[in-house]
Short mmCIF file of C-alpha atoms in Angstrom, two decimals:
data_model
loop_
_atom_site.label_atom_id
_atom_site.label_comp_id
_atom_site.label_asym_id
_atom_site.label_seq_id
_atom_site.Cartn_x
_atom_site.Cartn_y
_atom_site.Cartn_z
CA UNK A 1 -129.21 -56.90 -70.61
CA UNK A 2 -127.15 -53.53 -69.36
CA UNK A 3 -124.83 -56.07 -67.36
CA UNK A 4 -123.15 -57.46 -70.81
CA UNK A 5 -121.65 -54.28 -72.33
CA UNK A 6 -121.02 -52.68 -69.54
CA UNK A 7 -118.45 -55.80 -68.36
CA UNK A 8 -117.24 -56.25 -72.00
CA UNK A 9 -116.10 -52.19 -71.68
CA UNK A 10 -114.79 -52.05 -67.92
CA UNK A 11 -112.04 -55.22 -68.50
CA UNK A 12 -110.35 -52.86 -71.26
CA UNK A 13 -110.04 -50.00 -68.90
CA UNK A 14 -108.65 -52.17 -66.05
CA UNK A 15 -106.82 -53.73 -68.02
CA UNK A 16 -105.41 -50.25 -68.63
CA UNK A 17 -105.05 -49.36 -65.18
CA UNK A 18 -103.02 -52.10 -64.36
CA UNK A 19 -100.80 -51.58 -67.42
CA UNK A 20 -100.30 -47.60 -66.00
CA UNK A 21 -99.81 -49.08 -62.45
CA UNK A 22 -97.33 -51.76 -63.51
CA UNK A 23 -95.33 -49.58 -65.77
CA UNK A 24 -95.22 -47.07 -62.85
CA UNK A 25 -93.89 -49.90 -60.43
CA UNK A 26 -90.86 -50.66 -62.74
CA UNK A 27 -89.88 -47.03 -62.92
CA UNK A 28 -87.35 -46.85 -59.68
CA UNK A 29 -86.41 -50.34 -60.50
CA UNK A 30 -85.72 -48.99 -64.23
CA UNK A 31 -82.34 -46.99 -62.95
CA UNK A 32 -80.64 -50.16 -62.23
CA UNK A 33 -77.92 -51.11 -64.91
CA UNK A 34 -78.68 -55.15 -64.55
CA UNK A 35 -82.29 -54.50 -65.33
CA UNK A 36 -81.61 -51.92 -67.90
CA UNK A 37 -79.46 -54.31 -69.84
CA UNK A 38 -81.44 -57.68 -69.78
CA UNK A 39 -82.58 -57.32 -73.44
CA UNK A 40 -80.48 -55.85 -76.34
CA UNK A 41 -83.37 -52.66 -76.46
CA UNK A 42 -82.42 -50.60 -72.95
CA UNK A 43 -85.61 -52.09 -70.50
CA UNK A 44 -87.51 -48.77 -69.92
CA UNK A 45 -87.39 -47.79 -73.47
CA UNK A 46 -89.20 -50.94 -74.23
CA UNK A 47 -91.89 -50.65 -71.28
CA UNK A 48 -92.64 -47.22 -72.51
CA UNK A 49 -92.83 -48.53 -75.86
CA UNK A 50 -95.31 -51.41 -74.98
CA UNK A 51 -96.96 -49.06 -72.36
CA UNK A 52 -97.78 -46.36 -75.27
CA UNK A 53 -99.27 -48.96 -77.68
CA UNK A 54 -101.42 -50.21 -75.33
CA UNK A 55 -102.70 -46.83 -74.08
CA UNK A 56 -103.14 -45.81 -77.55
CA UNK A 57 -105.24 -49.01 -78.95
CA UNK A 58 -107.38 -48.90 -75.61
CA UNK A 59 -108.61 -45.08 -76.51
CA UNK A 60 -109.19 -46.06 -80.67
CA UNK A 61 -110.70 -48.51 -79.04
CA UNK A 62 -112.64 -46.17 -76.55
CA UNK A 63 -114.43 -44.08 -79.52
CA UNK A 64 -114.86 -40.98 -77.25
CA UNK A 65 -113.69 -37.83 -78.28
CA UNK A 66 -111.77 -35.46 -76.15
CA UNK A 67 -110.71 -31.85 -77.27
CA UNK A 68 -106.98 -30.82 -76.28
CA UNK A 69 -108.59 -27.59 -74.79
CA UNK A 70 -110.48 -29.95 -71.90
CA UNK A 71 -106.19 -31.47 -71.21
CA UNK A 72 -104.26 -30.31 -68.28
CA UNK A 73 -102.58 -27.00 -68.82
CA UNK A 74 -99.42 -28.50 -66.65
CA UNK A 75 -99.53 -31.70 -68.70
CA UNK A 76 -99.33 -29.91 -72.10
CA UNK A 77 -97.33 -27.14 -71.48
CA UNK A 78 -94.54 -29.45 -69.94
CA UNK A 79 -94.99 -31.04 -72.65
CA UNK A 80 -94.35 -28.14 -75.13
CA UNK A 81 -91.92 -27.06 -73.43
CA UNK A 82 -89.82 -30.06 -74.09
CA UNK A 83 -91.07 -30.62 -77.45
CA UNK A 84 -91.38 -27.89 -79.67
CA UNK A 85 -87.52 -26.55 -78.65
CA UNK A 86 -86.79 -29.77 -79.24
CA UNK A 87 -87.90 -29.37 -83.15
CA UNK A 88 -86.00 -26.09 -83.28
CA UNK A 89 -82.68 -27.86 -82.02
CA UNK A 90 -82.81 -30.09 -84.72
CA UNK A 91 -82.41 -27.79 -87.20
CA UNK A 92 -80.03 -26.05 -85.38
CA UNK A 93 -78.14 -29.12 -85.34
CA UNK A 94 -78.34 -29.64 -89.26
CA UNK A 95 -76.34 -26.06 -89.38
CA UNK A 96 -74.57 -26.95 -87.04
CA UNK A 97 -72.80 -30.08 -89.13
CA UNK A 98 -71.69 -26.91 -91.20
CA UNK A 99 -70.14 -25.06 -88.78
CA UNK A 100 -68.49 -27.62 -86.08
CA UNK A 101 -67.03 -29.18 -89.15
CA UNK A 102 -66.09 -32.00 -86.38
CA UNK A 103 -66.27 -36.31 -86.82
CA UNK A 104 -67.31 -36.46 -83.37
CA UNK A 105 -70.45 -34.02 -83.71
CA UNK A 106 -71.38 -36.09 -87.06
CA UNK A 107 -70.91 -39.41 -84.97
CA UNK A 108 -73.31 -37.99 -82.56
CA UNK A 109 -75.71 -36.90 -85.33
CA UNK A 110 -75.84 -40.45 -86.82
CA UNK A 111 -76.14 -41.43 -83.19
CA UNK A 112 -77.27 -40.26 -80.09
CA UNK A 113 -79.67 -37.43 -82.04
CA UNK A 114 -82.29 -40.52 -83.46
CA UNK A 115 -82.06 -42.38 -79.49
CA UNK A 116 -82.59 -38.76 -77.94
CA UNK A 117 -85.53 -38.28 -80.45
CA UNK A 118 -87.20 -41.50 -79.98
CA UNK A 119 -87.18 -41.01 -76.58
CA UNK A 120 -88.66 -37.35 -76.32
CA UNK A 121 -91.07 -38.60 -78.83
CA UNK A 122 -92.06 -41.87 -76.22
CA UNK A 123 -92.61 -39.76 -73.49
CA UNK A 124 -94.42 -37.07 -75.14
CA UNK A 125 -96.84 -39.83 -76.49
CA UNK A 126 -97.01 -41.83 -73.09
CA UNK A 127 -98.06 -38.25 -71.22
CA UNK A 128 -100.15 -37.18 -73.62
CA UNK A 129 -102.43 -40.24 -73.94
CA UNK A 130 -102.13 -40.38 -69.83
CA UNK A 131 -103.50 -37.35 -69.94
CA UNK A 132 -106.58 -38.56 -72.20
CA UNK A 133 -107.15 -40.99 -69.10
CA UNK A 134 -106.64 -38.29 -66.64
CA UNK A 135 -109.45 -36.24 -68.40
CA UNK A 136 -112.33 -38.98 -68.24
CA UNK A 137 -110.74 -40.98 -65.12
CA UNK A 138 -108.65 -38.85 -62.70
CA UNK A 139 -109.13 -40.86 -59.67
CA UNK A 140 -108.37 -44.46 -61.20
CA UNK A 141 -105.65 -43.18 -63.16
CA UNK A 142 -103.76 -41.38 -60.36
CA UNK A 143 -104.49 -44.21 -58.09
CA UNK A 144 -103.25 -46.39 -59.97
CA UNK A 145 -99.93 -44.20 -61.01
CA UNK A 146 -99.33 -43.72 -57.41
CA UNK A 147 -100.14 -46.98 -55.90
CA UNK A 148 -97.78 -48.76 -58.29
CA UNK A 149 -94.69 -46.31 -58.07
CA UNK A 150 -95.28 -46.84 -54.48
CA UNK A 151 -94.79 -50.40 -54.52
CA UNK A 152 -91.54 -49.87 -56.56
CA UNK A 153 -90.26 -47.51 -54.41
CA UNK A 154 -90.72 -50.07 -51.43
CA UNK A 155 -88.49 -52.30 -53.46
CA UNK A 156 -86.10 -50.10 -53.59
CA UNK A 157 -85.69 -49.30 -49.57
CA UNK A 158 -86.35 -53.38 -48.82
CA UNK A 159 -83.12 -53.76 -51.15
CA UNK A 160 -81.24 -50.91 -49.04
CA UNK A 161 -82.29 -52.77 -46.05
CA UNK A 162 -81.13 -56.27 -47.62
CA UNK A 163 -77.54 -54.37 -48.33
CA UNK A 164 -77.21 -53.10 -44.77
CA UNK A 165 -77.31 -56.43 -43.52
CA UNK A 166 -75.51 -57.99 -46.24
CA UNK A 167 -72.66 -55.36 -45.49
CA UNK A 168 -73.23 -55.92 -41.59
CA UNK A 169 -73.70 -59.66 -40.77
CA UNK A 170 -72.69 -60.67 -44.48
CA UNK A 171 -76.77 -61.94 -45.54
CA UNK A 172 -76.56 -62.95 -49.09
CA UNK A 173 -77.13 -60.93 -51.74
CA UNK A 174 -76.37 -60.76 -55.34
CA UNK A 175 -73.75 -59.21 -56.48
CA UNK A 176 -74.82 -56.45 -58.49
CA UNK A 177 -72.22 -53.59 -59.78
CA UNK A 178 -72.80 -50.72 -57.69
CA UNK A 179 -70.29 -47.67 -56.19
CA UNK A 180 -71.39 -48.87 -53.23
CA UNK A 181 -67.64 -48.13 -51.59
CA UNK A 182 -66.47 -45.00 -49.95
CA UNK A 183 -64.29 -42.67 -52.37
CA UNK A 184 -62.36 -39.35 -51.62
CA UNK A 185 -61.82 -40.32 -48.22
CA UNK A 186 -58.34 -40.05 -46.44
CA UNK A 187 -58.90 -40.29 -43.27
CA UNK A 188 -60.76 -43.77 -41.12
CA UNK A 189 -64.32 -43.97 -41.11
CA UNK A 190 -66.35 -45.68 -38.92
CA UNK A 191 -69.22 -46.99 -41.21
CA UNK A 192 -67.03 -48.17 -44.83
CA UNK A 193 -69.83 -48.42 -47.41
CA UNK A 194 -72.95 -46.78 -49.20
CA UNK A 195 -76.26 -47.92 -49.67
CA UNK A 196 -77.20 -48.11 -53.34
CA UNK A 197 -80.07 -50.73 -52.70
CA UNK A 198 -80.82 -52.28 -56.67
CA UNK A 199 -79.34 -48.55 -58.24
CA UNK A 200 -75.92 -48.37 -59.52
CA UNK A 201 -75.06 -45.00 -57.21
CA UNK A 202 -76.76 -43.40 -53.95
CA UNK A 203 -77.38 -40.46 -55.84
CA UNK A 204 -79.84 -42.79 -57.98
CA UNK A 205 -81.23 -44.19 -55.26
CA UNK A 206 -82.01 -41.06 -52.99
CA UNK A 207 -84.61 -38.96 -55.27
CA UNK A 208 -86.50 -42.62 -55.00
CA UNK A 209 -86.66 -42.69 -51.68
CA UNK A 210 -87.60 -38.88 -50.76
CA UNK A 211 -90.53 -39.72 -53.46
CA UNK A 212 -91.68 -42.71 -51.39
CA UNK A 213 -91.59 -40.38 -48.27
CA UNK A 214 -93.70 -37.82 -49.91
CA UNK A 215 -96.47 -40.07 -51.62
CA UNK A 216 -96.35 -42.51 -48.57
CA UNK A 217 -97.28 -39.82 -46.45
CA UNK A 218 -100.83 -40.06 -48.56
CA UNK A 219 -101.48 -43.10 -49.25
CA UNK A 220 -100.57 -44.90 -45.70
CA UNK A 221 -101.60 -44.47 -42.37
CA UNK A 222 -99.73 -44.10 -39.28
CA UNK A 223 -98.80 -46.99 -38.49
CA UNK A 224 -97.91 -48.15 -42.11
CA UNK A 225 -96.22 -44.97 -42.81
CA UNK A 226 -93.70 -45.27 -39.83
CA UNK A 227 -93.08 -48.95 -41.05
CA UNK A 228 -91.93 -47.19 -44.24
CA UNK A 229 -90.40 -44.39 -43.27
CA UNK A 230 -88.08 -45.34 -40.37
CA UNK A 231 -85.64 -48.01 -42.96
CA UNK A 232 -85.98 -45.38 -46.14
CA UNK A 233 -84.61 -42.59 -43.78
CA UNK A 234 -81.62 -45.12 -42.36
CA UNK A 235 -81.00 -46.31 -46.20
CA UNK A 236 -80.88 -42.56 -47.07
CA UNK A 237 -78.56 -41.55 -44.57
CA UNK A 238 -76.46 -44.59 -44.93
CA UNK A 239 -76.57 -43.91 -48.79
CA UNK A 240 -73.69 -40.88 -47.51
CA UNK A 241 -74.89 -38.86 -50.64
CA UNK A 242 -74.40 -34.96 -49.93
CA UNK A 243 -77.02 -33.76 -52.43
CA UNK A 244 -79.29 -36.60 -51.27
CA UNK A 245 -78.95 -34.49 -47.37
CA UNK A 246 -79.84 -31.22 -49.12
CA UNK A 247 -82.66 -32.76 -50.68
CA UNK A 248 -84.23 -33.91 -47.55
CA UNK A 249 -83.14 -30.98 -45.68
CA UNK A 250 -84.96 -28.77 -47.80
CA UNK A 251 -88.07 -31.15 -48.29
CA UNK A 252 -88.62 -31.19 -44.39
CA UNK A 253 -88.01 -27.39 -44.77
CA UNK A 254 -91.10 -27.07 -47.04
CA UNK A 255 -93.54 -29.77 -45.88
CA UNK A 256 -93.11 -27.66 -42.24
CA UNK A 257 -93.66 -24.29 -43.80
CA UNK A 258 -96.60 -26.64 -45.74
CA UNK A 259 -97.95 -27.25 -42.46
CA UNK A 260 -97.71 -24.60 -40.66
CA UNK A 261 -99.75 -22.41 -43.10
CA UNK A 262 -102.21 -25.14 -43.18
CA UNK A 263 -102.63 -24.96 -39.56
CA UNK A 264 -101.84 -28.55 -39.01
CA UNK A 265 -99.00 -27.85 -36.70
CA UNK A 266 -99.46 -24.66 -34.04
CA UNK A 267 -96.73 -22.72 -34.59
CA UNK A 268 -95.25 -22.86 -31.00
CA UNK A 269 -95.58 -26.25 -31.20
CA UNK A 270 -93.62 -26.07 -33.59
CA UNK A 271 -91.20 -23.86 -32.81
CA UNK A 272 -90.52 -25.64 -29.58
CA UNK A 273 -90.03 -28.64 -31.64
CA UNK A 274 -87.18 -27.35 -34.10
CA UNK A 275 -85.45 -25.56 -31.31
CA UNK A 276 -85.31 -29.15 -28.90
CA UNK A 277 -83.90 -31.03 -32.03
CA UNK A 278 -81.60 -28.62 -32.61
CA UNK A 279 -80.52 -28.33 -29.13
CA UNK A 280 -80.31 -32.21 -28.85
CA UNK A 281 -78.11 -32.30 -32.12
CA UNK A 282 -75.56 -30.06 -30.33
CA UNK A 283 -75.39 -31.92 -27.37
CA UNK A 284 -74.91 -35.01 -29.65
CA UNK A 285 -71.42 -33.44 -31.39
CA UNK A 286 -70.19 -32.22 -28.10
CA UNK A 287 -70.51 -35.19 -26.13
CA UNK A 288 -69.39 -37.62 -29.37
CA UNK A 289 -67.25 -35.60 -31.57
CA UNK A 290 -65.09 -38.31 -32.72
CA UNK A 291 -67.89 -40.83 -33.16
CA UNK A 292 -70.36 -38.69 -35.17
CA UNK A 293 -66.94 -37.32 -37.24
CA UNK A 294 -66.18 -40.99 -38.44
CA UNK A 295 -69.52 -41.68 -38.94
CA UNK A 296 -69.81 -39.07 -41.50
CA UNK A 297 -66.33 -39.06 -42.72
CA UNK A 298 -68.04 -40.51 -45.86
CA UNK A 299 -69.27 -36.71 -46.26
CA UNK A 300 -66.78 -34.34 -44.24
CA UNK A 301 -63.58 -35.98 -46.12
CA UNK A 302 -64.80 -35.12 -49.34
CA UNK A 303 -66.14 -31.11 -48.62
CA UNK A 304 -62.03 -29.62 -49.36
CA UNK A 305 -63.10 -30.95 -52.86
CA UNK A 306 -66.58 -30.22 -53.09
CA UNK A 307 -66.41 -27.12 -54.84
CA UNK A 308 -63.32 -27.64 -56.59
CA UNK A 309 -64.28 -26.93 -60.35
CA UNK A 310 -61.43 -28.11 -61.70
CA UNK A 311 -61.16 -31.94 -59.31
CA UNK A 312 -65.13 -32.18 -58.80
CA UNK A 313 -66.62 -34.39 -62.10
CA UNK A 314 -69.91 -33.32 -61.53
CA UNK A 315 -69.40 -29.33 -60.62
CA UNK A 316 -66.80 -29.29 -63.94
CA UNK A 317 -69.81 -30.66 -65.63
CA UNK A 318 -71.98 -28.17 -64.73
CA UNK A 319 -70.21 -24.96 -65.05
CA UNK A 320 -68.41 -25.66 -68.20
CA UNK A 321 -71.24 -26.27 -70.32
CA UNK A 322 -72.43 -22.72 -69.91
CA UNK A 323 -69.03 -21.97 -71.87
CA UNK A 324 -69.00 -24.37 -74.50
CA UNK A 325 -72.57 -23.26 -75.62
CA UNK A 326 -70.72 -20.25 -77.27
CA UNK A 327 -67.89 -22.29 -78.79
CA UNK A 328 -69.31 -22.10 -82.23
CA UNK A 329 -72.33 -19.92 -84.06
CA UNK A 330 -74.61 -17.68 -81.40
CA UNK A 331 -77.53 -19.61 -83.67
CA UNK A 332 -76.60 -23.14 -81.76
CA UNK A 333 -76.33 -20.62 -78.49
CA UNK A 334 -79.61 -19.64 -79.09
CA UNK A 335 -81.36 -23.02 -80.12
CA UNK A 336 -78.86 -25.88 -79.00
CA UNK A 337 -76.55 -28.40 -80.78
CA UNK A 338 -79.26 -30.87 -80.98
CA UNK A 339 -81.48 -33.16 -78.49
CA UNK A 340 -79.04 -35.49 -76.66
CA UNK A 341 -76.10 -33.33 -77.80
CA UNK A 342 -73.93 -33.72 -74.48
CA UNK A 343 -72.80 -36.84 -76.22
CA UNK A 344 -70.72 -34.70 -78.22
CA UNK A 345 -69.28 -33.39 -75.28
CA UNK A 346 -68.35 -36.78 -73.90
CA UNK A 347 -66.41 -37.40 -77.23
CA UNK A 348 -64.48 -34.23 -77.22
CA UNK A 349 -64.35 -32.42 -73.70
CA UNK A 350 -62.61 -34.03 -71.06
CA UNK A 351 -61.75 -33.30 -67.16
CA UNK A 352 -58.68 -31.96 -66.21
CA UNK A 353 -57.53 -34.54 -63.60
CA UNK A 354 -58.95 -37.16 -65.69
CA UNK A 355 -60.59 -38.94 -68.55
CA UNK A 356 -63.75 -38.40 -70.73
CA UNK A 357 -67.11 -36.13 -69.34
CA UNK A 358 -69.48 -38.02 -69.05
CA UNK A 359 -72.61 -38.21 -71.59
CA UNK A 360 -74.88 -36.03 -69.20
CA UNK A 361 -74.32 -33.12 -66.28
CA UNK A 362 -76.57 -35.29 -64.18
CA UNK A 363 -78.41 -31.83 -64.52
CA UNK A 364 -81.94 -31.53 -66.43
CA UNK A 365 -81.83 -27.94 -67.06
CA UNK A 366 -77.82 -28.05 -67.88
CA UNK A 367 -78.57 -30.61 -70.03
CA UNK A 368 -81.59 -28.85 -72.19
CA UNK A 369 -79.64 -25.44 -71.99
CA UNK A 370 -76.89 -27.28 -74.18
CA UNK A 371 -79.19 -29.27 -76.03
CA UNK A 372 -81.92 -26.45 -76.90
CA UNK A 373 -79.89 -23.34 -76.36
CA UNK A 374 -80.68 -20.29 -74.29
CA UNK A 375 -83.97 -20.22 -75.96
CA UNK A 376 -85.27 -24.01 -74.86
CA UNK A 377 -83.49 -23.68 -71.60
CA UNK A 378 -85.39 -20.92 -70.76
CA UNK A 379 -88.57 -21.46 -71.64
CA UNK A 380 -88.44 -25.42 -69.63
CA UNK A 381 -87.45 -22.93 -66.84
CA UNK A 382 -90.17 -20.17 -67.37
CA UNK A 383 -92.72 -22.89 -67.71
CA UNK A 384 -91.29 -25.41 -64.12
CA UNK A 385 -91.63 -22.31 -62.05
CA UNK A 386 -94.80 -21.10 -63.73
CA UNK A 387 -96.03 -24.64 -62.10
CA UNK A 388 -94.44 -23.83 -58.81
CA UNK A 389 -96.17 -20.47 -58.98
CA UNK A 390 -100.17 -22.12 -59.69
CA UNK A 391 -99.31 -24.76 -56.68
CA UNK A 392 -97.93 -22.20 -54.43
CA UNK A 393 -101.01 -19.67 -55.02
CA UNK A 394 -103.11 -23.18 -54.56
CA UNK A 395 -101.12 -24.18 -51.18
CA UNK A 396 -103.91 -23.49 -49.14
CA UNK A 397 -107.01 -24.71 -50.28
CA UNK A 398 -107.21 -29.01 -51.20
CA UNK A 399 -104.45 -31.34 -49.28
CA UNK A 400 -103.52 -32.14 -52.14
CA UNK A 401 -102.29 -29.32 -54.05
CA UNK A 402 -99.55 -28.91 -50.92
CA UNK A 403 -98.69 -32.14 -51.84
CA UNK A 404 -98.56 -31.48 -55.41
CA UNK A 405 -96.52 -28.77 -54.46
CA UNK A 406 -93.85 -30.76 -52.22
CA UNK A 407 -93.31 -33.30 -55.04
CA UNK A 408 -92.70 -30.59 -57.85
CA UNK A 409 -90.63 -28.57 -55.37
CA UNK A 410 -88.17 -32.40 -55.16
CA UNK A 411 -88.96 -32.47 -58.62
CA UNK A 412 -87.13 -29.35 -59.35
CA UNK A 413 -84.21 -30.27 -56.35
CA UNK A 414 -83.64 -33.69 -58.32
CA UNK A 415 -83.47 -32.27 -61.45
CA UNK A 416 -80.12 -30.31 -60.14
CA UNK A 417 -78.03 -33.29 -58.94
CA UNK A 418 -79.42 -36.59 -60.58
CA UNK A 419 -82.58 -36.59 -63.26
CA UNK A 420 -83.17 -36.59 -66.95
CA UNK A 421 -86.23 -35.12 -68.79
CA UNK A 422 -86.30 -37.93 -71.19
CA UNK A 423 -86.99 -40.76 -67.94
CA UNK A 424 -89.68 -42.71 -66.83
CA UNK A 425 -89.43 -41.27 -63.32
CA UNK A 426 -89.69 -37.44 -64.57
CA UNK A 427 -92.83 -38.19 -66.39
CA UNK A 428 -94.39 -40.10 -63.52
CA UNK A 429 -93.82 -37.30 -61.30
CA UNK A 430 -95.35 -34.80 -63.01
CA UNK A 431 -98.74 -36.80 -64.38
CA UNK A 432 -98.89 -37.72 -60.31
CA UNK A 433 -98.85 -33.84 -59.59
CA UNK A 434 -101.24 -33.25 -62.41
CA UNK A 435 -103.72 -35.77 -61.22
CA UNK A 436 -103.60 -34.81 -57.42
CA UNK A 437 -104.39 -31.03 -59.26
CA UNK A 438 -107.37 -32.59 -60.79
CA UNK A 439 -108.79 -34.02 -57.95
CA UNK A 440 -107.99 -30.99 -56.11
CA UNK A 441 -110.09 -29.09 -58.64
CA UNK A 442 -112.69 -31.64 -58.94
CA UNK A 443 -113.04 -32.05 -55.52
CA UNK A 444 -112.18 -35.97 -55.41
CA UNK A 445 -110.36 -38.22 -53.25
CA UNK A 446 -108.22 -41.34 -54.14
CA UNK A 447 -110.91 -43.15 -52.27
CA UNK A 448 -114.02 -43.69 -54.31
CA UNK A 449 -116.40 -41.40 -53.00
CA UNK A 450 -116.61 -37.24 -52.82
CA UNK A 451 -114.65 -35.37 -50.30
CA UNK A 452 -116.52 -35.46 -47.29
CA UNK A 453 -115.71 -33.43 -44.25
CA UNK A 454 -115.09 -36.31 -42.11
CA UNK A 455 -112.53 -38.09 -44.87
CA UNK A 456 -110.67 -34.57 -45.34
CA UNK A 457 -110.01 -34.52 -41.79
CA UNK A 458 -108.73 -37.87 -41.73
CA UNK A 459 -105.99 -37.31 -44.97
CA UNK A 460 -104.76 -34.03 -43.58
CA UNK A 461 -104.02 -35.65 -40.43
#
């Protein structure tokens, strides 16, 4: 007689599950324009919109009663952090109407300020109820989360490896609209494209593929990993993105500093190990100079411009905001011209060696320092290192607060050259680094049993 309700309760829940893993799957996919566009509503605004109705009507329907106190600390205070500047820039924006006096910034209001809104409010919503499940299910609920962004990640590097050979032996593919060519280039280069996979620019495609490196690393073994590994690292270097290099230079950095303090690699070992690759690089240039220079012409012929304010888009768009923040009233310096307020930036600031900015810095905390103010941008800051802080004093203990710590530390790289607060991908990140923290604490594995000795030696390996 148990068997009945029990059954009639689970198929909700994993129903929910595969709703969480299934949402998290279309994430890297999300980025793509042709997928963004398919319906007349932008495609991840309406899987988060499905995705939050359904998480909300399973817990009503779940009649258990959870106090915010027993939530995440991470989880809510990321979530504050967006949300309640975000209230405080809105009214800064209504006084702001009085003092801009400007047809673009009320075009924006009427505009971009509900879409910005709807979205903060989506995501809020979608992390908050996540974090309901996280409380009474952390292992299903970050299995599932990481199992399906997995899976789309591994879309993402099989379409950079259907590119390469459409580029090299001409295999059909569709022809999607990507900047898949090589710009800023004078000189001859030996390799004359860039892998963009199913994204519309490498430097959409590489934070994908550096989180599929990470999260692979836990969830595969060996074997499986090196089968994953080996074509995302050749996408991402054939991708010929500069910040996408950094990225992974300083993610190797930290998972070997990771390791080392873990004890997982003997520090002459490792040592020996650094100085033979480096050695073996240098023989490399000085054997093929010209061959490794026109293979990465893509990258050397556009460093004279690089950190050119004034002829780099993205650097103009990053240093400039910091002085059009005081261009009016030190109350919008202080609170922001409004969530999503770069828009009015793309209507009335342009570059100096061409048109329009664009409507974001490509910059999360550029973008929230203009859209909140001083005030918001700093506390988002305050509160992202005040995370980096708990994971580093937690580095040693579980596995999985070092990995934690390795995806917050990309989290916070990405967020420089190529992320948005208000994204599935953001969000997904950090409820994956606040379940692996729960586990951590509980002491749980993504395998359903306790941690036992035998098992922890097995994932650290």
């Amino acid at each position: 007689m148990q068997s009945i309700p029990y059954s009639v309760t689970l198929r909700p829940k994993i129903f929910v599950f595969t709703v969480m893993g299934t949402y998290a799957a279309l994430a890297p996919i999300a980025v793509s324009s042709v997928f963004q566009h398919l319906l007349a509503v932008p495609m991840s605004v309406l899987l988060t919109m499905v995705s939050v109705c359904i998480f909300a009507v399973a817990w009503i329907m779940q009649r258990e009663e959870t106090s915010f106190k027993a939530l995440n600390r991470i989880g809510i205070s990321m979530i504050l952090a967006i949300a309640l500047p975000a209230f405080l820039s809105i009214a800064a924006s209504i006084y702001a109407l009085t003092v801009v006096q400007s047809v673009e910034y009320v075009a924006y209001f009427q505009h971009s300020l509900l879409n910005r809104l709807i979205n903060i409010g989506m995501f809020a919503t979608l992390s908050l109820l996540i974090l309901f499940f996280i409380q009474k299910d952390v292992r299903k609920v970050t299995y599932s989360l990481t199992q399906g962004y997995f899976v789309g990640l591994s879309v993402l590097v099989a379409g950079g490896v259907w590119q390469f050979l459409h580029f090299t032996i001409g295999y059909p593919m569709p022809g999607f609209e990507t900047r898949a060519f090589v710009h800023s280039v004078s000189e001859d280069v030996l390799i004359n494209f860039r892998l963009t996979s199913f994204t519309d620019e490498p430097s959409f495609l590489v934070p994908f593929l550096i989180d599929g490196l990470i999260i692979g690393g836990m969830l595969l073994s060996k074997k499986a990993y090196s089968l994953y590994a080996i074509p995302a690292v050749l996408v991402l270097l054939l991708s010929f993105s500069v910040s996408g290099y950094v990225n992974l230079a300083v993610i190797v950095f930290s998972a070997t500093i990771l390791l080392f303090a873990r004890g997982i690699i003997p520090k002459k070992v490792g040592l020996y190990a650094i100085i033979s690759i480096l050695i073996l690089g240098m023989i490399t240039v000085l054997i093929f100079p010209q061959l490794i220079t026109a293979l990465f012409m893509p990258i050397i012929g556009r460093l004279d411009s690089l950190f050119d304010v004034m002829h780099h888009s993205r650097l103009y768009m990053l240093v400039f905001p910091f002085v059009w923040l005081f261009d009016y009233s030190s109350i919008n310096a202080l609170f922001g011209f409004g969530p999503g307020s770069y828009d009015f930036l793309a209507r009335t600031k342009y570059l100096s060696h061409q048109g329009a900015v664009s409507g974001t810095s490509n910059n999360a905390f550029i973008d929230l320092l203009f859209e909140h103010g001083v005030f918001g941008g700093l506390v988002f800051i305050c509160v992202f290192i005040g995370v980096f802080v708990y994971l580093w004093r937690k580095r040693k203990g579980h596995l999985y607060n070092s990995i934690a710590l390795l995806l917050w530390i990309h989290l916070g790289l990405t967020n420089m050259y190529r992320s948005d607060f208000a994204s599935p991908r953001f969000w997904i990140i950090v409820l994956i680094v606040i379940g692996l923290t729960e586990l951590a604490k509980r002491n749980i594995t993504l395998s359903d049993r306790r941690a036992s000795s035998s098992y922890k030696k097995k994932v650290t390996t």
